[in-house]
Amino acid sequence: MRKRVIKMLLILVALTALVVISVYIFLQQPKFGKTPSGSRQARIEKSQNFKDGQFQNLNFTPDLAEGVSYFKVLKEFIFNKSKNAKPASALPSVHSDLLHLNPAQDILVWFGHSSYFMQIDGKTMLVDPVFSGSASPVKFTTRSFPGSDVYSVEDFPEIDFLFISHDHWDHLDFETVTKLKSKVKRIITGLGTGQHFETWGFDMAKVEEKDWNEAVDLGDGFTVNITQGRHFSGRGLSRNRAMWVSFVLRTPSKKMFLGGDSGYDTHFKSIGEKFGPFDLVLLECGQYNKNWKYIHMMPEEVVQAAEDLKAKKLMPVHWAKFELAQHAWDEPIIRVSAASKLRNIPLVTPMIGEVVNLDEDKIFSPWWEKVK
């Protein structure tokens, strides 16, 4: 009996060791990037936003709401998911020619979730591009919805400015950014995220990584201020070693807020008072849940944030591409639309790939209602 117990314990130890080694090897893949070290880490430790070994939000921000356990989250994710968490048919989309745009036009093209292209005052910009078909280190999981992947890196002209809000897989996609390497002239991101780009062989002279409340003069009348969010970061086992950010983008003719991911907090009002009003704000409106209400906004909070920012128009993003929460795939836009009408804030809601003229006031059709 004793020999049998010892044998079972040895087998258990061997299996545990095998799992640990397998996980370690898996995490060594280039796509995970690296956590900051050396002079970059020394710079990070001087940040007033870095305390107790990690970056902090402005206000206390627990991963989960009060009284919620990870077991409860997992249980609800498995058993309480909406039957419409994924669209039943392919999403409608438009494949616009981005290689032959009129350089005099100011336009925006959304690709689902938080990825979008802009051409403003003659400069081209790309935000959080994900074109690999997945938002996960495990390729066959978290797949993009049918119809949402109609663009590839080859469809883009040279990119003057690439904005990366943080290093989560649904915002910083290894496959996409490495394919874009030769097309991108300049990268703007949060402090610490540059370690990933350095690991992936980017020319670091092109990378600007900044802390909250820092600014970059992009030349030709373009400036960007790095502003706050209420979120977290991390691609592997370590968290909050790089900063999550939003951007105040000022061009010769426009002022825009590029929101990244964020729960609702006082920073929206502070940014609005300092930099507003904005011609257009782009804010996350999906992948929310009461269980993690501090790190993603509820749809009604999105509209409140737009009002805090003094937005002339609101474009809801972070929806219509990936299933990262339990709600129906179209619930975010339905609730945001209802809330925006109550506050009289115009919405910009194009189909994926549709060219939006930023100098026009257009009423967009509710295309999501036609998805069965």
C-alpha positions as semicolon CSV with decimal commas, in nm:
position;residue;x (nm);y (nm);z (nm)
1;M;0,000;0,000;0,000
2;R;0,279;0,240;0,096
3;K;0,465;0,167;-0,228
4;R;0,148;0,235;-0,427
5;V;0,099;0,574;-0,253
6;I;0,463;0,669;-0,314
7;K;0,429;0,567;-0,679
8;M;0,113;0,778;-0,718
9;L;0,285;1,075;-0,554
10;L;0,581;1,041;-0,788
11;I;0,348;1,029;-1,088
12;L;0,165;1,337;-0,959
13;V;0,492;1,524;-0,911
14;A;0,608;1,423;-1,259
15;L;0,281;1,536;-1,416
16;T;0,292;1,866;-1,228
17;A;0,650;1,922;-1,339
18;L;0,551;1,843;-1,698
19;V;0,267;2,097;-1,686
20;V;0,493;2,366;-1,536
21;I;0,763;2,304;-1,798
22;S;0,505;2,305;-2,080
23;V;0,356;2,634;-1,961
24;Y;0,703;2,786;-1,929
25;I;0,797;2,680;-2,283
26;F;0,464;2,808;-2,417
27;L;0,518;3,150;-2,255
28;Q;0,860;3,182;-2,420
29;Q;0,705;3,228;-2,762
30;P;0,789;3,567;-2,922
31;K;0,422;3,670;-2,937
32;F;0,412;3,711;-2,558
33;G;0,672;3,986;-2,577
34;K;0,872;4,071;-2,265
35;T;0,817;4,255;-1,939
36;P;1,024;4,574;-1,898
37;S;1,379;4,550;-1,771
38;G;1,703;4,749;-1,751
39;S;1,689;5,122;-1,821
40;R;1,322;5,100;-1,920
41;Q;1,231;4,949;-1,584
42;A;1,441;5,214;-1,408
43;R;1,239;5,481;-1,588
44;I;0,914;5,309;-1,497
45;E;1,005;5,302;-1,129
46;K;1,036;5,681;-1,133
47;S;0,675;5,717;-1,247
48;Q;0,435;5,847;-0,985
49;N;0,183;5,598;-1,126
50;F;0,406;5,297;-1,046
51;K;0,381;5,168;-0,690
52;D;0,436;4,835;-0,516
53;G;0,587;4,680;-0,828
54;Q;0,312;4,770;-1,075
55;F;0,126;5,054;-1,239
56;Q;-0,181;5,178;-1,052
57;N;-0,511;5,336;-1,151
58;L;-0,605;5,680;-1,023
59;N;-0,859;5,529;-0,784
60;F;-0,884;5,187;-0,622
61;T;-0,974;4,942;-0,898
62;P;-1,027;4,578;-0,799
63;D;-1,024;4,318;-1,076
64;L;-1,370;4,201;-0,972
65;A;-1,665;4,370;-0,806
66;E;-1,726;4,333;-0,435
67;G;-1,832;3,984;-0,331
68;V;-1,744;3,828;-0,667
69;S;-1,504;3,533;-0,693
70;Y;-1,318;3,402;-0,997
71;F;-1,513;3,078;-0,957
72;K;-1,839;3,272;-0,991
73;V;-1,709;3,452;-1,299
74;L;-1,606;3,125;-1,462
75;K;-1,934;2,958;-1,373
76;E;-2,140;3,244;-1,517
77;F;-1,923;3,264;-1,827
78;I;-1,990;2,897;-1,898
79;F;-2,354;2,865;-1,794
80;N;-2,506;3,216;-1,811
81;K;-2,386;3,324;-2,154
82;S;-2,638;3,486;-2,386
83;K;-2,764;3,265;-2,668
84;N;-2,677;3,557;-2,896
85;A;-2,323;3,608;-2,768
86;K;-2,216;3,552;-3,129
87;P;-2,408;3,674;-3,434
88;A;-2,604;3,403;-3,608
89;S;-2,484;3,513;-3,951
90;A;-2,188;3,698;-4,098
91;L;-2,170;4,068;-4,014
92;P;-2,222;4,305;-4,306
93;S;-1,907;4,486;-4,412
94;V;-1,754;4,703;-4,683
95;H;-1,408;4,653;-4,831
96;S;-1,300;5,008;-4,909
97;D;-0,990;5,093;-5,111
98;L;-0,754;5,247;-4,857
99;L;-0,458;5,256;-5,094
100;H;-0,607;5,522;-5,322
101;L;-0,779;5,765;-5,087
102;N;-0,813;6,133;-5,167
103;P;-0,544;6,281;-4,937
104;A;-0,755;6,595;-4,894
105;Q;-1,038;6,401;-4,728
106;D;-1,059;6,346;-4,352
107;I;-1,193;5,995;-4,302
108;L;-1,224;5,711;-4,051
109;V;-1,268;5,339;-4,116
110;W;-1,358;5,096;-3,835
111;F;-1,266;4,726;-3,848
112;G;-1,467;4,600;-3,552
113;H;-1,367;4,595;-3,185
114;S;-1,112;4,872;-3,116
115;S;-0,929;4,875;-3,451
116;Y;-0,969;5,175;-3,681
117;F;-0,786;5,371;-3,949
118;M;-0,791;5,748;-3,986
119;Q;-0,668;5,992;-4,245
120;I;-0,677;6,347;-4,112
121;D;-0,508;6,658;-4,251
122;G;-0,297;6,444;-4,483
123;K;-0,166;6,202;-4,218
124;T;-0,257;5,834;-4,185
125;M;-0,318;5,673;-3,846
126;L;-0,402;5,325;-3,720
127;V;-0,529;5,239;-3,372
128;D;-0,501;4,899;-3,196
129;P;-0,506;4,690;-3,516
130;V;-0,602;4,322;-3,485
131;F;-0,623;4,139;-3,820
132;S;-0,504;3,791;-3,723
133;G;-0,854;3,652;-3,670
134;S;-0,804;3,590;-3,299
135;A;-0,763;3,783;-2,973
136;S;-0,581;3,513;-2,781
137;P;-0,239;3,348;-2,760
138;V;-0,418;3,023;-2,841
139;K;-0,513;3,073;-3,204
140;F;-0,827;2,859;-3,215
141;T;-0,989;3,047;-2,923
142;T;-1,154;3,391;-2,915
143;R;-1,200;3,390;-3,290
144;S;-1,331;3,696;-3,470
145;F;-1,693;3,695;-3,583
146;P;-1,761;3,592;-3,945
147;G;-1,765;3,901;-4,165
148;S;-1,547;4,109;-3,934
149;D;-1,214;4,013;-4,093
150;V;-1,230;4,163;-4,441
151;Y;-0,903;4,357;-4,421
152;S;-0,540;4,252;-4,408
153;V;-0,215;4,440;-4,362
154;E;-0,173;4,448;-4,740
155;D;-0,480;4,672;-4,768
156;F;-0,310;4,963;-4,589
157;P;-0,096;5,248;-4,714
158;E;0,204;5,369;-4,516
159;I;0,100;5,456;-4,160
160;D;0,232;5,783;-4,020
161;F;0,121;5,712;-3,663
162;L;0,036;5,379;-3,499
163;F;-0,139;5,416;-3,162
164;I;-0,139;5,122;-2,918
165;S;-0,346;5,180;-2,604
166;H;-0,219;4,879;-2,405
167;D;-0,076;4,532;-2,448
168;H;-0,381;4,307;-2,417
169;W;-0,423;4,057;-2,699
170;D;-0,733;4,226;-2,840
171;H;-0,540;4,555;-2,877
172;L;-0,177;4,460;-2,942
173;D;-0,172;4,176;-3,194
174;F;0,173;4,027;-3,255
175;E;0,093;3,893;-3,600
176;T;-0,056;4,221;-3,720
177;V;0,203;4,466;-3,587
178;T;0,499;4,260;-3,703
179;K;0,352;4,247;-4,054
180;L;0,302;4,625;-4,036
181;K;0,664;4,686;-3,932
182;S;0,783;4,816;-4,270
183;K;0,477;5,038;-4,318
184;V;0,476;5,222;-3,984
185;K;0,673;5,545;-3,948
186;R;0,603;5,615;-3,580
187;I;0,448;5,430;-3,285
188;I;0,291;5,598;-2,980
189;T;0,209;5,384;-2,677
190;G;0,219;5,368;-2,298
191;L;0,529;5,346;-2,082
192;G;0,660;4,989;-2,071
193;T;0,481;4,863;-2,383
194;G;0,786;4,955;-2,587
195;Q;0,958;4,646;-2,443
196;H;0,736;4,431;-2,665
197;F;0,828;4,628;-2,976
198;E;1,197;4,611;-2,891
199;T;1,169;4,233;-2,842
200;W;0,999;4,205;-3,181
201;G;1,282;4,385;-3,359
202;F;1,128;4,727;-3,420
203;D;1,345;5,031;-3,475
204;M;1,313;5,192;-3,132
205;A;1,386;5,536;-3,278
206;K;1,030;5,514;-3,413
207;V;0,869;5,424;-3,080
208;E;0,741;5,685;-2,834
209;E;0,637;5,529;-2,502
210;K;0,493;5,777;-2,256
211;D;0,341;5,798;-1,911
212;W;0,011;5,964;-1,827
213;N;0,018;6,343;-1,859
214;E;0,305;6,342;-2,108
215;A;0,282;6,472;-2,464
216;V;0,444;6,410;-2,802
217;D;0,485;6,672;-3,073
218;L;0,429;6,473;-3,391
219;G;0,515;6,763;-3,620
220;D;0,316;6,945;-3,889
221;G;0,062;7,069;-3,634
222;F;-0,008;6,722;-3,485
223;T;0,028;6,662;-3,111
224;V;-0,085;6,383;-2,881
225;N;-0,130;6,392;-2,506
226;I;-0,113;6,061;-2,320
227;T;-0,407;6,049;-2,080
228;Q;-0,554;5,816;-1,821
229;G;-0,766;5,506;-1,834
230;R;-0,904;5,275;-1,565
231;H;-0,791;4,931;-1,667
232;F;-0,492;4,694;-1,644
233;S;-0,228;4,534;-1,866
234;G;-0,041;4,210;-1,925
235;R;0,009;3,942;-2,191
236;G;0,135;3,658;-1,972
237;L;0,142;3,578;-1,601
238;S;0,259;3,923;-1,483
239;R;0,019;4,216;-1,477
240;N;0,041;4,594;-1,480
241;R;0,408;4,613;-1,573
242;A;0,321;4,841;-1,867
243;M;0,083;5,138;-1,868
244;W;-0,265;5,146;-2,025
245;V;-0,347;5,480;-2,184
246;S;-0,587;5,692;-2,381
247;F;-0,492;5,962;-2,630
248;V;-0,589;6,324;-2,690
249;L;-0,511;6,375;-3,057
250;R;-0,491;6,727;-3,193
251;T;-0,447;6,786;-3,565
252;P;-0,445;7,117;-3,754
253;S;-0,822;7,096;-3,794
254;K;-0,958;6,849;-3,537
255;K;-0,946;6,734;-3,177
256;M;-1,023;6,371;-3,096
257;F;-1,018;6,142;-2,794
258;L;-0,902;5,785;-2,856
259;G;-1,022;5,603;-2,550
260;G;-0,859;5,260;-2,533
261;D;-1,011;5,040;-2,261
262;S;-1,141;5,192;-1,938
263;G;-1,391;5,160;-1,663
264;Y;-1,583;5,474;-1,573
265;D;-1,409;5,715;-1,338
266;T;-1,334;6,080;-1,270
267;H;-1,059;6,101;-1,534
268;F;-1,310;6,152;-1,814
269;K;-1,436;6,475;-1,660
270;S;-1,081;6,593;-1,588
271;I;-0,975;6,528;-1,947
272;G;-1,286;6,702;-2,078
273;E;-1,220;7,008;-1,865
274;K;-0,855;7,026;-1,969
275;F;-0,875;6,937;-2,338
276;G;-1,240;6,946;-2,445
277;P;-1,458;6,990;-2,631
278;F;-1,379;6,710;-2,875
279;D;-1,501;6,679;-3,233
280;L;-1,523;6,301;-3,186
281;V;-1,457;6,062;-2,899
282;L;-1,409;5,689;-2,951
283;L;-1,498;5,491;-2,639
284;E;-1,528;5,123;-2,556
285;C;-1,886;5,004;-2,519
286;G;-1,864;4,625;-2,508
287;Q;-1,726;4,328;-2,315
288;Y;-1,873;4,458;-1,989
289;N;-2,026;4,275;-1,697
290;K;-2,138;4,369;-1,348
291;N;-1,873;4,129;-1,216
292;W;-1,589;4,341;-1,359
293;K;-1,762;4,679;-1,362
294;Y;-1,452;4,875;-1,259
295;I;-1,241;4,790;-1,565
296;H;-1,501;4,812;-1,845
297;M;-1,786;5,059;-1,876
298;M;-2,151;4,971;-1,890
299;P;-2,312;5,118;-2,205
300;E;-2,490;5,394;-2,015
301;E;-2,159;5,493;-1,855
302;V;-2,009;5,525;-2,204
303;V;-2,257;5,800;-2,285
304;Q;-2,190;5,968;-1,949
305;A;-1,817;5,957;-2,025
306;A;-1,879;6,118;-2,364
307;E;-2,071;6,394;-2,191
308;D;-1,790;6,437;-1,936
309;L;-1,544;6,469;-2,224
310;K;-1,760;6,737;-2,388
311;A;-1,796;6,530;-2,702
312;K;-1,969;6,666;-3,009
313;K;-2,001;6,309;-3,140
314;L;-1,949;5,961;-2,993
315;M;-1,828;5,652;-3,173
316;P;-1,876;5,332;-2,970
317;V;-1,603;5,071;-3,028
318;H;-1,486;4,749;-2,857
319;W;-1,778;4,548;-2,992
320;A;-1,881;4,346;-3,302
321;K;-1,569;4,132;-3,341
322;F;-1,487;3,917;-3,037
323;E;-1,688;3,738;-2,770
324;L;-1,519;3,843;-2,445
325;A;-1,825;3,870;-2,218
326;Q;-2,163;3,707;-2,164
327;H;-2,388;3,971;-2,317
328;A;-2,548;3,945;-2,661
329;W;-2,313;4,063;-2,935
330;D;-2,538;4,358;-3,026
331;E;-2,650;4,453;-2,673
332;P;-2,376;4,719;-2,635
333;I;-2,483;4,920;-2,938
334;I;-2,853;4,886;-2,856
335;R;-2,803;5,022;-2,504
336;V;-2,559;5,294;-2,609
337;S;-2,799;5,408;-2,880
338;A;-3,085;5,436;-2,632
339;A;-2,874;5,625;-2,378
340;S;-2,730;5,864;-2,637
341;K;-3,079;5,967;-2,748
342;L;-3,168;6,061;-2,390
343;R;-2,859;6,286;-2,368
344;N;-2,879;6,408;-2,728
345;I;-2,527;6,297;-2,820
346;P;-2,492;6,207;-3,191
347;L;-2,352;5,860;-3,261
348;V;-2,115;5,749;-3,535
349;T;-2,201;5,383;-3,608
350;P;-2,063;5,270;-3,945
351;M;-2,050;4,915;-4,073
352;I;-1,713;4,746;-4,059
353;G;-1,500;4,887;-4,340
354;E;-1,734;5,174;-4,425
355;V;-1,560;5,504;-4,496
356;V;-1,680;5,778;-4,260
357;N;-1,632;6,136;-4,376
358;L;-1,530;6,325;-4,062
359;D;-1,642;6,656;-4,209
360;E;-2,001;6,544;-4,263
361;D;-2,294;6,496;-4,026
362;K;-2,449;6,165;-4,120
363;I;-2,727;5,962;-3,965
364;F;-2,616;5,598;-3,980
365;S;-2,861;5,316;-4,033
366;P;-2,886;5,054;-3,756
367;W;-2,718;4,785;-3,965
368;W;-2,696;4,547;-3,666
369;E;-3,072;4,506;-3,670
370;K;-3,047;4,323;-4,004
371;V;-2,812;4,058;-3,867
372;K;-3,021;3,749;-3,798
